[in-house]
Tab-separated table of C-alpha atoms and ligand atoms in Angstrom:
chain	number	residue	atom	x	y	z
A	5	MET	CA	197.671	59.962	61.783
A	6	ARG	CA	195.533	56.910	61.954
A	7	ARG	CA	192.671	56.851	59.573
A	8	LEU	CA	189.238	56.493	61.036
A	9	PRO	CA	186.913	54.070	59.335
A	10	LEU	CA	184.288	55.959	57.354
A	11	THR	CA	181.390	54.782	59.460
A	12	LEU	CA	183.098	55.826	62.680
A	13	LEU	CA	184.052	59.170	61.176
A	14	SER	CA	180.519	59.970	60.151
A	15	ALA	CA	179.238	58.806	63.532
A	16	SER	CA	181.635	61.104	65.373
A	17	LEU	CA	180.772	63.962	63.020
A	18	MET	CA	177.096	63.449	63.676
A	19	LEU	CA	177.789	63.397	67.388
A	20	ALA	CA	179.693	66.666	67.107
A	21	ILE	CA	176.873	68.265	65.132
A	22	GLY	CA	174.348	66.941	67.616
A	23	THR	CA	176.304	68.399	70.534
A	24	ALA	CA	176.679	71.777	68.842
A	25	ASN	CA	172.977	71.783	68.062
A	26	ALA	CA	172.073	70.915	71.640
A	27	ALA	CA	174.194	73.819	72.882
A	28	THR	CA	172.092	76.315	70.918
A	29	GLN	CA	168.758	74.825	71.970
A	30	THR	CA	166.970	76.461	74.884
A	31	THR	CA	165.924	73.894	77.465
A	32	ILE	CA	164.367	73.894	80.895
A	33	PRO	CA	166.286	71.873	83.511
A	34	ALA	CA	164.434	68.877	84.943
A	35	ALA	CA	164.520	70.349	88.454
A	36	ALA	CA	162.780	73.497	87.216
A	37	VAL	CA	160.089	71.455	85.472
A	38	LYS	CA	159.479	69.583	88.712
A	39	THR	CA	159.230	72.815	90.718
A	40	ALA	CA	156.916	74.330	88.075
A	41	LYS	CA	154.527	71.392	88.495
A	42	GLN	CA	154.478	72.002	92.256
A	43	LEU	CA	153.836	75.728	91.683
A	44	ARG	CA	151.029	74.871	89.259
A	45	ASP	CA	149.336	72.518	91.721
A	46	LYS	CA	149.691	74.956	94.592
A	47	ALA	CA	148.256	77.791	92.490
A	48	MET	CA	145.189	75.739	91.550
A	49	ASN	CA	144.197	75.806	95.229
A	50	ASP	CA	145.394	79.315	96.052
A	51	ASN	CA	143.030	82.195	96.709
A	52	THR	CA	145.480	85.104	96.385
A	53	ALA	CA	144.268	86.326	92.986
A	54	TYR	CA	140.635	86.318	94.041
A	55	ASP	CA	141.553	88.202	97.229
A	56	VAL	CA	143.498	90.750	95.168
A	57	VAL	CA	140.736	91.392	92.623
A	58	THR	CA	138.193	91.589	95.456
A	59	SER	CA	140.354	94.185	97.190
A	60	LEU	CA	140.843	96.266	94.027
A	61	THR	CA	137.216	96.253	92.890
A	62	THR	CA	135.910	96.928	96.394
A	63	GLU	CA	138.424	99.412	97.806
A	64	VAL	CA	139.046	101.383	94.595
A	65	GLY	CA	136.051	100.421	92.449
A	66	PRO	CA	135.769	101.992	88.975
A	67	ARG	CA	139.140	103.378	87.830
A	68	LEU	CA	138.712	105.618	84.815
A	69	ALA	CA	142.124	106.865	83.684
A	70	GLY	CA	142.677	110.443	84.799
A	71	SER	CA	139.821	110.389	87.316
A	72	PRO	CA	140.510	110.725	91.062
A	73	ALA	CA	140.336	106.898	91.183
A	74	ASP	CA	143.382	106.691	88.880
A	75	ALA	CA	145.584	107.960	91.734
A	76	ARG	CA	143.793	105.780	94.290
A	77	GLY	CA	144.357	102.750	92.062
A	78	ARG	CA	148.067	103.512	91.869
A	79	GLU	CA	148.345	103.843	95.657
A	80	TRP	CA	146.422	100.586	95.997
A	81	ALA	CA	148.814	98.776	93.608
A	82	ILE	CA	151.940	100.049	95.387
A	83	ALA	CA	150.539	98.985	98.760
A	84	LYS	CA	149.378	95.599	97.442
A	85	PHE	CA	152.746	94.746	95.864
A	86	LYS	CA	154.412	95.606	99.171
A	87	ALA	CA	151.901	93.633	101.215
A	88	LEU	CA	152.462	90.600	98.986
A	89	GLY	CA	156.183	90.862	99.720
A	90	PHE	CA	157.607	91.798	96.303
A	91	ASP	CA	161.340	92.605	96.521
A	92	LYS	CA	161.141	95.846	94.592
A	93	VAL	CA	158.161	98.156	93.990
A	94	TYR	CA	158.358	101.287	91.827
A	95	THR	CA	156.439	103.438	89.358
A	96	GLU	CA	157.182	104.871	85.915
A	97	GLN	CA	155.263	107.966	84.859
A	98	VAL	CA	152.859	107.938	81.923
A	99	THR	CA	151.190	111.063	80.508
A	100	TYR	CA	147.927	110.930	78.577
A	101	PRO	CA	145.027	113.144	77.522
A	102	LEU	CA	142.487	113.686	80.290
A	103	TRP	CA	138.952	112.878	79.195
A	104	GLU	CA	136.023	113.371	81.564
A	105	ARG	CA	132.520	111.930	81.627
A	106	ARG	CA	129.985	114.005	83.518
A	107	SER	CA	126.511	113.054	82.276
A	108	GLU	CA	124.690	111.634	79.281
A	109	HIS	CA	121.061	111.545	78.174
A	110	ALA	CA	119.296	110.816	74.909
A	111	GLU	CA	115.786	110.585	73.589
A	112	ILE	CA	113.886	109.990	70.406
A	113	VAL	CA	112.171	113.299	69.655
A	114	GLY	CA	110.043	112.024	66.808
A	115	PRO	CA	108.049	110.354	65.463
A	116	PHE	CA	107.613	108.419	68.763
A	117	PRO	CA	109.119	110.421	71.655
A	118	GLN	CA	110.838	108.309	74.313
A	119	PRO	CA	114.138	108.023	76.208
A	120	LEU	CA	117.124	105.967	74.994
A	121	ASP	CA	119.788	104.317	77.153
A	122	LEU	CA	123.276	105.078	75.976
A	123	ILE	CA	126.771	105.854	77.187
A	124	ALA	CA	129.307	108.341	75.832
A	125	LEU	CA	132.477	106.921	74.282
A	126	GLY	CA	136.017	107.818	75.279
A	127	TYR	CA	137.278	111.059	73.671
A	128	SER	CA	133.726	111.964	72.607
A	129	ALA	CA	132.989	115.663	72.449
A	130	GLY	CA	130.142	117.027	74.524
A	131	THR	CA	127.014	118.373	72.878
A	132	PRO	CA	126.226	122.103	72.955
A	133	LYS	CA	124.292	123.324	75.999
A	134	GLY	CA	120.682	122.274	75.524
A	135	GLY	CA	121.713	119.219	73.518
A	136	LEU	CA	122.074	118.284	69.877
A	137	THR	CA	118.892	117.445	67.968
A	138	ALA	CA	119.273	115.955	64.490
A	139	GLU	CA	117.953	113.339	62.120
A	140	VAL	CA	119.393	109.827	62.352
A	141	VAL	CA	120.900	108.134	59.313
A	142	ARG	CA	121.488	104.391	59.728
A	143	PHE	CA	124.214	102.153	58.255
A	144	ASP	CA	124.526	98.427	58.820
A	145	SER	CA	128.326	98.377	58.669
A	146	LEU	CA	131.420	100.543	58.750
A	147	ASP	CA	131.935	99.814	55.050
A	148	ALA	CA	128.469	101.098	54.215
A	149	LEU	CA	129.282	104.332	56.055
A	150	LYS	CA	132.588	104.674	54.202
A	151	LYS	CA	130.807	104.354	50.858
A	152	ALA	CA	128.095	106.893	51.689
A	153	ASP	CA	127.810	110.275	50.018
A	154	PRO	CA	129.023	112.810	52.619
A	155	ALA	CA	126.097	115.065	51.682
A	156	SER	CA	123.723	112.379	53.004
A	157	VAL	CA	125.214	112.499	56.526
A	158	LYS	CA	126.202	116.152	56.842
A	159	GLY	CA	124.644	117.682	59.958
A	160	LYS	CA	122.998	114.366	60.891
A	161	ILE	CA	123.544	111.738	63.578
A	162	VAL	CA	125.237	108.735	61.985
A	163	TYR	CA	124.095	105.410	63.470
A	164	VAL	CA	126.087	102.233	62.693
A	165	ASP	CA	124.114	99.121	63.536
A	166	ALA	CA	126.492	96.111	63.523
A	167	ARG	CA	125.752	93.213	65.846
A	168	MET	CA	128.403	91.033	67.526
A	169	GLN	CA	127.942	87.298	68.157
A	170	ARG	CA	129.476	85.234	70.946
A	171	HIS	CA	132.599	83.218	70.139
A	172	LYS	CA	135.078	81.425	72.384
A	173	ASP	CA	137.916	83.577	71.035
A	174	GLY	CA	135.797	86.744	70.946
A	175	HIS	CA	136.687	87.434	67.326
A	176	ASP	CA	133.580	89.501	66.599
A	177	TYR	CA	135.125	92.249	68.738
A	178	ALA	CA	137.112	93.142	65.635
A	179	ILE	CA	133.774	94.217	64.117
A	180	GLY	CA	132.450	95.987	67.224
A	181	SER	CA	135.634	97.792	68.138
A	182	GLY	CA	136.221	98.662	64.491
A	183	VAL	CA	132.902	100.506	64.384
A	184	ARG	CA	133.481	102.148	67.775
A	185	VAL	CA	137.055	103.304	67.123
A	186	GLY	CA	136.850	104.106	63.411
A	187	GLY	CA	133.190	105.053	62.944
A	188	PRO	CA	133.162	108.342	64.853
A	189	VAL	CA	136.301	109.573	63.067
A	190	ILE	CA	134.899	108.730	59.622
A	191	ALA	CA	131.517	110.284	60.461
A	192	ALA	CA	133.184	113.463	61.750
A	193	LYS	CA	135.262	113.795	58.573
A	194	MET	CA	132.062	113.475	56.514
A	195	GLY	CA	130.495	116.356	58.436
A	196	ALA	CA	128.163	114.390	60.711
A	197	ALA	CA	126.913	116.210	63.821
A	198	GLY	CA	127.001	113.110	66.035
A	199	PHE	CA	127.623	109.370	66.085
A	200	LEU	CA	125.772	106.416	67.579
A	201	LEU	CA	126.520	102.727	67.426
A	202	ARG	CA	124.882	99.547	68.581
A	203	SER	CA	127.044	98.602	71.587
A	204	ALA	CA	130.108	96.495	70.842
A	205	GLY	CA	128.796	93.720	73.062
A	206	THR	CA	127.249	90.254	72.773
A	207	ASP	CA	124.489	90.571	75.390
A	208	ALA	CA	121.087	90.744	73.741
A	209	ASN	CA	118.623	91.590	76.481
A	210	SER	CA	120.396	93.826	78.958
A	211	ARG	CA	119.855	97.572	78.831
A	212	THR	CA	123.496	98.220	79.666
A	213	PRO	CA	125.389	100.037	76.934
A	214	HIS	CA	129.081	99.255	76.357
A	215	THR	CA	131.486	102.174	76.424
A	216	GLY	CA	134.995	102.160	74.979
A	217	VAL	CA	137.389	104.448	73.235
A	218	THR	CA	136.992	106.192	69.866
A	219	GLY	CA	139.791	107.012	67.468
A	220	PHE	CA	139.640	110.766	68.133
A	221	LYS	CA	143.142	112.088	68.765
A	222	ASP	CA	142.469	115.790	68.818
A	223	PRO	CA	139.661	117.642	70.644
A	224	LYS	CA	139.175	119.756	67.511
A	225	GLU	CA	138.179	116.743	65.384
A	226	ALA	CA	135.860	115.140	67.965
A	227	ILE	CA	132.073	115.039	67.661
A	228	PRO	CA	129.570	113.678	70.224
A	229	ALA	CA	129.729	109.854	70.079
A	230	ALA	CA	127.864	107.278	72.155
A	231	ALA	CA	126.806	103.618	72.292
A	232	LEU	CA	123.188	102.445	72.582
A	233	SER	CA	122.448	99.314	74.593
A	234	ASN	CA	121.419	96.389	72.385
A	235	PRO	CA	117.684	96.628	73.323
A	236	ASP	CA	117.771	100.395	72.690
A	237	ALA	CA	119.393	99.799	69.299
A	238	ASP	CA	116.602	97.277	68.562
A	239	GLN	CA	114.044	99.915	69.511
A	240	LEU	CA	115.647	102.573	67.346
A	241	ASP	CA	115.628	100.040	64.474
A	242	ARG	CA	111.881	99.465	64.941
A	243	VAL	CA	111.216	103.205	64.924
A	244	LEU	CA	113.359	103.641	61.805
A	245	GLY	CA	111.398	100.756	60.261
A	246	TYR	CA	108.337	103.009	59.898
A	247	GLY	CA	110.222	104.764	57.115
A	248	LYS	CA	109.682	108.267	58.474
A	249	PRO	CA	112.502	110.662	59.400
A	250	VAL	CA	113.647	109.896	62.968
A	251	THR	CA	114.991	112.693	65.116
A	252	VAL	CA	117.123	112.083	68.192
A	253	LYS	CA	118.316	114.478	70.868
A	254	LEU	CA	121.737	113.809	72.401
A	255	ASP	CA	122.749	115.562	75.588
A	256	LEU	CA	126.325	114.572	76.454
A	257	ASP	CA	128.401	116.438	79.011
A	258	CYS	CA	131.915	115.080	78.525
A	259	GLY	CA	135.153	115.882	76.765
A	260	PHE	CA	138.889	116.460	76.757
A	261	ASN	CA	140.312	118.512	79.630
A	262	GLY	CA	144.072	118.871	79.196
A	263	THR	CA	146.533	116.145	80.145
A	264	TYR	CA	147.142	113.941	83.171
A	265	THR	CA	150.217	112.149	84.462
A	266	GLY	CA	149.671	108.706	85.969
A	267	ALA	CA	152.064	105.773	86.176
A	268	ASN	CA	152.718	102.124	85.484
A	269	VAL	CA	153.147	100.379	88.849
A	270	ILE	CA	155.755	97.616	88.883
A	271	GLY	CA	156.609	94.897	91.374
A	272	GLU	CA	159.583	92.550	91.043
A	273	VAL	CA	160.766	89.259	92.435
A	274	THR	CA	164.491	89.778	91.981
A	275	GLY	CA	166.401	87.100	90.089
A	276	ARG	CA	169.193	85.330	91.944
A	277	LYS	CA	171.599	84.724	89.051
A	278	HIS	CA	170.531	87.190	86.360
A	279	PRO	CA	168.547	89.966	88.071
A	280	GLU	CA	168.782	92.142	84.936
A	281	GLN	CA	166.975	89.530	82.820
A	282	VAL	CA	163.199	89.583	83.240
A	283	VAL	CA	160.080	87.584	82.622
A	284	ALA	CA	157.389	90.259	82.165
A	285	ILE	CA	153.756	89.611	83.072
A	286	GLY	CA	150.929	91.992	83.939
A	287	GLY	CA	147.483	93.437	83.501
A	288	HIS	CA	146.098	96.951	83.269
A	289	LEU	CA	145.179	98.885	86.357
A	290	ASP	CA	142.667	101.286	84.809
A	291	SER	CA	139.092	100.351	83.944
A	292	TRP	CA	136.049	101.917	82.382
A	293	ASP	CA	133.826	103.720	84.834
A	294	PRO	CA	130.331	102.159	84.741
A	295	GLY	CA	131.416	98.854	86.354
A	296	THR	CA	134.182	98.057	88.799
A	297	GLY	CA	136.587	96.628	86.218
A	298	ALA	CA	136.595	93.084	87.611
A	299	ILE	CA	137.045	91.110	84.380
A	300	ASP	CA	138.610	94.092	82.571
A	301	ASP	CA	141.125	94.097	83.980
A	302	GLY	CA	141.235	93.631	87.738
A	303	ALA	CA	141.495	89.925	86.994
A	304	GLY	CA	144.609	90.411	84.873
A	305	VAL	CA	146.368	92.463	87.549
A	306	ALA	CA	145.391	89.883	90.170
A	307	ILE	CA	146.541	86.886	88.092
A	308	ALA	CA	149.977	88.417	87.502
A	309	MET	CA	150.398	89.624	91.091
A	310	ALA	CA	149.393	86.228	92.494
A	311	ALA	CA	151.732	84.363	90.124
A	312	GLY	CA	154.595	86.625	91.202
A	313	LYS	CA	153.781	86.115	94.865
A	314	LEU	CA	153.731	82.299	94.524
A	315	ILE	CA	157.192	82.387	92.963
A	316	HIS	CA	158.349	84.859	95.612
A	317	ASP	CA	157.212	82.544	98.394
A	318	MET	CA	159.445	79.652	97.275
A	319	PRO	CA	162.526	78.843	99.389
A	320	GLN	CA	164.832	80.303	96.746
A	321	ARG	CA	164.498	83.199	94.280
A	322	PRO	CA	164.282	82.228	90.581
A	323	ASP	CA	167.376	82.663	88.385
A	324	ARG	CA	165.874	85.582	86.491
A	325	THR	CA	163.613	88.422	87.693
A	326	ILE	CA	159.813	88.109	87.554
A	327	ARG	CA	158.475	91.576	86.724
A	328	VAL	CA	154.764	92.235	87.268
A	329	ILE	CA	153.485	95.377	85.575
A	330	ALA	CA	150.146	97.042	86.382
A	331	PHE	CA	149.733	99.269	83.341
A	332	ALA	CA	148.232	102.763	83.327
A	333	ASN	CA	145.433	103.746	80.954
A	334	GLU	CA	145.196	100.820	78.590
A	335	GLU	CA	141.566	101.589	77.830
A	336	MET	CA	142.001	104.901	76.090
A	337	GLY	CA	144.775	103.825	73.742
A	338	LEU	CA	147.461	101.585	75.348
A	339	TRP	CA	149.099	104.647	76.922
A	340	GLY	CA	150.853	102.642	79.645
A	341	GLY	CA	151.998	99.928	77.244
A	342	ARG	CA	153.302	102.356	74.667
A	343	ALA	CA	155.173	104.434	77.253
A	344	TYR	CA	156.672	101.246	78.691
A	345	ALA	CA	157.869	100.007	75.289
A	346	ASP	CA	159.334	103.397	74.374
A	347	LYS	CA	161.267	103.544	77.641
A	348	HIS	CA	162.527	99.945	77.550
A	349	ALA	CA	162.983	99.263	73.808
A	350	SER	CA	166.791	99.393	74.055
A	351	GLU	CA	166.768	96.630	76.715
A	352	VAL	CA	164.471	94.313	74.788
A	353	SER	CA	167.119	91.554	74.653
A	354	LYS	CA	166.926	91.310	78.457
A	355	PHE	CA	163.234	90.384	78.289
A	356	GLN	CA	163.285	86.603	78.472
A	357	LEU	CA	159.572	86.159	77.687
A	358	GLY	CA	156.410	88.124	78.378
A	359	THR	CA	152.638	88.241	78.227
A	360	GLU	CA	149.745	90.162	79.727
A	361	SER	CA	146.348	88.933	80.905
A	362	ASP	CA	143.524	91.108	79.548
A	363	PHE	CA	140.649	88.959	78.355
A	364	GLY	CA	138.676	88.243	81.497
A	365	ALA	CA	138.907	85.595	84.181
A	366	ARG	CA	137.756	82.380	82.573
A	367	LYS	CA	140.072	79.394	82.075
A	368	ILE	CA	143.033	79.544	79.723
A	369	TRP	CA	142.560	76.905	77.018
A	370	LEU	CA	145.211	77.762	74.445
A	371	MET	CA	148.837	78.889	74.399
A	372	THR	CA	150.595	80.282	71.334
A	373	ALA	CA	154.096	81.738	71.163
A	374	SER	CA	156.443	83.889	69.135
A	375	VAL	CA	159.879	82.558	70.089
A	376	LYS	CA	163.025	81.650	68.165
A	377	PRO	CA	163.010	78.163	66.569
A	378	GLU	CA	165.676	76.952	69.042
A	379	ALA	CA	163.276	77.664	71.927
A	380	ARG	CA	160.431	75.499	70.591
A	381	GLY	CA	161.724	72.564	72.623
A	382	ALA	CA	161.418	74.648	75.787
A	383	MET	CA	157.901	75.630	74.694
A	384	ASP	CA	157.053	71.931	74.398
A	385	GLN	CA	158.315	71.472	77.963
A	386	ILE	CA	156.102	74.339	79.170
A	387	ALA	CA	153.138	72.948	77.221
A	388	LYS	CA	153.562	69.555	78.900
A	389	VAL	CA	153.290	71.144	82.346
A	390	LEU	CA	150.179	73.111	81.327
A	391	ALA	CA	148.340	70.330	79.479
A	392	PRO	CA	146.967	68.638	82.649
A	393	ILE	CA	145.110	71.867	83.558
A	394	GLY	CA	143.418	72.138	80.169
A	395	VAL	CA	145.797	74.257	78.089
A	396	ASP	CA	146.442	73.283	74.447
A	397	TYR	CA	149.539	74.507	72.645
A	398	ASP	CA	149.429	75.531	68.999
A	399	ALA	CA	153.053	75.805	67.880
A	400	LYS	CA	152.077	77.243	64.496
A	401	LYS	CA	150.348	80.409	65.664
A	402	PRO	CA	152.242	83.484	66.888
A	403	GLY	CA	151.989	84.945	70.398
A	404	GLY	CA	151.341	88.658	70.692
A	405	GLY	CA	151.966	89.335	74.384
A	406	GLY	CA	148.482	90.657	75.211
A	407	SER	CA	147.327	94.271	75.100
A	408	ASP	CA	150.001	96.548	76.630
A	409	LEU	CA	152.865	94.066	76.278
A	410	SER	CA	152.073	93.764	72.560
A	411	GLN	CA	154.050	96.989	72.393
A	412	MET	CA	157.188	95.343	73.837
A	413	HIS	CA	156.613	92.405	71.501
A	414	GLY	CA	156.575	94.954	68.697
A	415	LYS	CA	160.072	96.002	69.819
A	416	GLY	CA	161.273	92.375	69.664
A	417	MET	CA	160.275	90.704	72.943
A	418	ALA	CA	159.564	86.963	72.731
A	419	ALA	CA	155.905	86.628	73.694
A	420	LEU	CA	153.121	84.234	74.497
A	421	THR	CA	149.399	84.560	74.036
A	422	LEU	CA	147.452	82.744	76.747
A	423	VAL	CA	143.896	82.597	75.449
A	424	GLN	CA	141.057	82.541	77.959
A	425	ASP	CA	137.551	81.349	77.195
A	426	GLY	CA	135.931	84.584	76.038
A	427	THR	CA	132.474	83.221	75.234
A	428	ASP	CA	130.648	85.585	77.620
A	429	TYR	CA	133.394	88.209	78.011
A	430	PHE	CA	131.705	90.679	75.664
A	431	ASP	CA	128.382	90.356	77.489
A	432	TYR	CA	129.903	92.421	80.318
A	433	HIS	CA	132.957	94.146	78.829
A	434	HIS	CA	132.983	97.943	79.383
A	435	THR	CA	129.557	97.927	81.061
A	436	ALA	CA	128.028	98.437	84.493
A	437	ASN	CA	127.892	94.632	84.675
A	438	ASP	CA	131.672	94.215	84.806
A	439	THR	CA	131.630	93.350	88.516
A	440	LEU	CA	133.244	90.800	90.832
A	441	ASP	CA	130.355	88.289	90.694
A	442	LYS	CA	131.396	87.471	87.089
A	443	ILE	CA	134.619	85.879	88.375
A	444	ASP	CA	134.765	82.227	89.404
A	445	PRO	CA	137.600	81.865	91.958
A	446	LYS	CA	138.496	78.372	90.654
A	447	GLU	CA	138.795	79.539	87.050
A	448	LEU	CA	140.847	82.529	88.182
A	449	ALA	CA	143.181	80.172	90.082
A	450	GLN	CA	143.743	78.129	86.897
A	451	ASN	CA	145.013	81.317	85.242
A	452	VAL	CA	147.440	81.885	88.109
A	453	ALA	CA	148.682	78.299	87.772
A	454	VAL	CA	149.440	78.903	84.086
A	455	TYR	CA	151.204	82.224	84.715
A	456	ALA	CA	153.217	80.956	87.686
A	457	ALA	CA	154.356	77.772	85.925
A	458	PHE	CA	155.357	79.338	82.609
A	459	SER	CA	157.021	82.352	84.292
A	460	TYR	CA	159.098	80.135	86.535
A	461	MET	CA	160.180	77.828	83.714
A	462	ALA	CA	161.140	80.775	81.522
A	463	ALA	CA	163.106	82.262	84.424
A	464	GLN	CA	165.031	78.996	84.944
A	465	ALA	CA	165.648	78.147	81.282
A	466	ASP	CA	169.094	77.357	79.967
A	467	GLY	CA	169.106	79.811	77.090
A	468	ASP	CA	166.761	82.495	75.836
A	469	PHE	CA	163.578	82.673	73.743
A	470	GLY	CA	164.938	84.955	71.035
A	471	SER	CA	164.183	88.499	72.202
A	472	LYS	CA	166.239	91.083	70.349
A	473	PRO	CA	165.580	94.401	68.607
A	474	GLY	CA	163.342	93.888	65.628
A	475	ALA	CA	162.712	90.173	66.214
A	476	PHE	CA	159.296	88.694	65.327
A	477	LYS	CA	158.447	91.656	63.109
A	478	ASP	CA	156.502	89.611	60.587
A	479	ASP	CA	155.013	86.999	62.899
A	480	GLY	CA	151.457	88.082	62.154
A	481	ALA	CA	150.553	88.520	65.833
A	482	GLU	CA	147.541	90.749	66.413
A	483	GLU	CA	147.365	93.928	68.522
B	530	LIG	ZN1	141.257	95.453	79.151
C-alpha cells in the first residue's frame, strides 16, 4: 500500500470528518428557501387572516369555554378549515370543568357607599343569595398576603393591589397573573370570605376590569373572587386611605356546574413525501366572554389558518404535513393543549417543529428556538428569510412553543417562540375591549408571513430539529 504524505492524509481525514458532519446537519434546500421568500412576500399582502378573524369575532363573537358559543366556535372552525381547502379536517375531544358566569355586582357599603366595577374570575364561587358583605383587608403584593397572619384575613375580603406596567414583552403579566391565579387560593386557605385584585392589566383609565382564571381546582375550595378595573381599584385605595374600616358587598352569581366535552379542531395540509411528519402551528379557539376574543386569540387561530392556506395553495404540497390546531379551552387552564400533549406524546418524534400564536396581533419582532445543535444552521436559514420583515433571531434563548403547544414542547417537541410586540396587549387582554378594531390588518399579515415561511422551510428541511421524548427538558423555556 502506497503511503500517503502526511499533509494529504490529514486533508483527506478532515474532508471525511467534514462530510460526516455535514450529513448530520439539518439544512433547508435552496429551492425551499426561494419558495419560502415568495410565500413570505405573498403573505405580506394577503388578507386571509384578517378575513378569518373578522368572521370568527363577528359570526361567533365571545366564546367562553363550555358556553353555547363553545359549540358554535367548533362548528365555525370545522367549516372555515373546509372552506379554506384544507386536505383533512377533524376534531379530538377535550373534557373540562364547566364554569358559568351569570351576573356580578359590587359596592362599597361604608364609609362612602357607591358602586364598584368588577368582573368575576374563572372558577370563582358565587356569593350566597343576597350577597357577601365583609371588611376589606388590603395587601400590596402576593408575598405580603402570604406573610400575613391568617387571623387578620379570616372572614374578610382580601384585596391584592399590584399594578402592572407596559413592556414590549409583557413581562409584568407574571405579576398580574400570579396574583390572579395564586391569590384566591392562598386567601381561601387562610379563611378569607372573598378575594379582590386590581385587574391584571396595563390600562390606567378605562373602567373595564380584566377577567382570567384562578387556581381553584375544586368547587369545594373556591371562594368568590373578582377583579376591579384599574380606576375602581384606585377609588377603593382612596377610600381605604381614610384609615377607617371599609366594607364591601359582593354579589356574584357564577360557579362550577359539572363538566363539558368540547374539542380541539384540526386542519391539515397533507405532506407529499412524509405525511406522518408534521409542522404544528395553531391558536386557541376559546376566548373570555366580555369581549369578542379578537387579539386573544382569534388572531392566533387566523394567523395559523392563513399560513396553512397559503402553503396549501402552492402548486405542490410540502414534503411534510402542516397541521393547524385550534385549541379548546386554553383560558381556563390549557385544557386543549394538555389533552393534545397527552394524546400525542408517544408520537413526539414525528413533530418536526411547532409553535402557537397567542400574544395578540402586533408584529413579530423576535424568534427564539429550542432545537438540537445540528439544526442551528437551518434556524439561521429561517432567520435570514424573516429578517427583512423585522424579525430578530436570538440563538441563545429557548423557544417554548406558545401556550397550548408548550405542552407538546414539554414532551420533547422542538419549538419556536415568535414574540409579538405586546406593548398594549395587556390594555385589552381579557376585557370587553378585546375587539376586532384592535387588529391592524398589515401587522396581522406580517405574522402570517412569518408562520408561512418558517412552516414551509421546516416542512422541506433535510433532517429534523431534534424532537424526541424528553428532549429540551432543561431548556428553561417558560410556560
Ligand atoms: Zn390566549
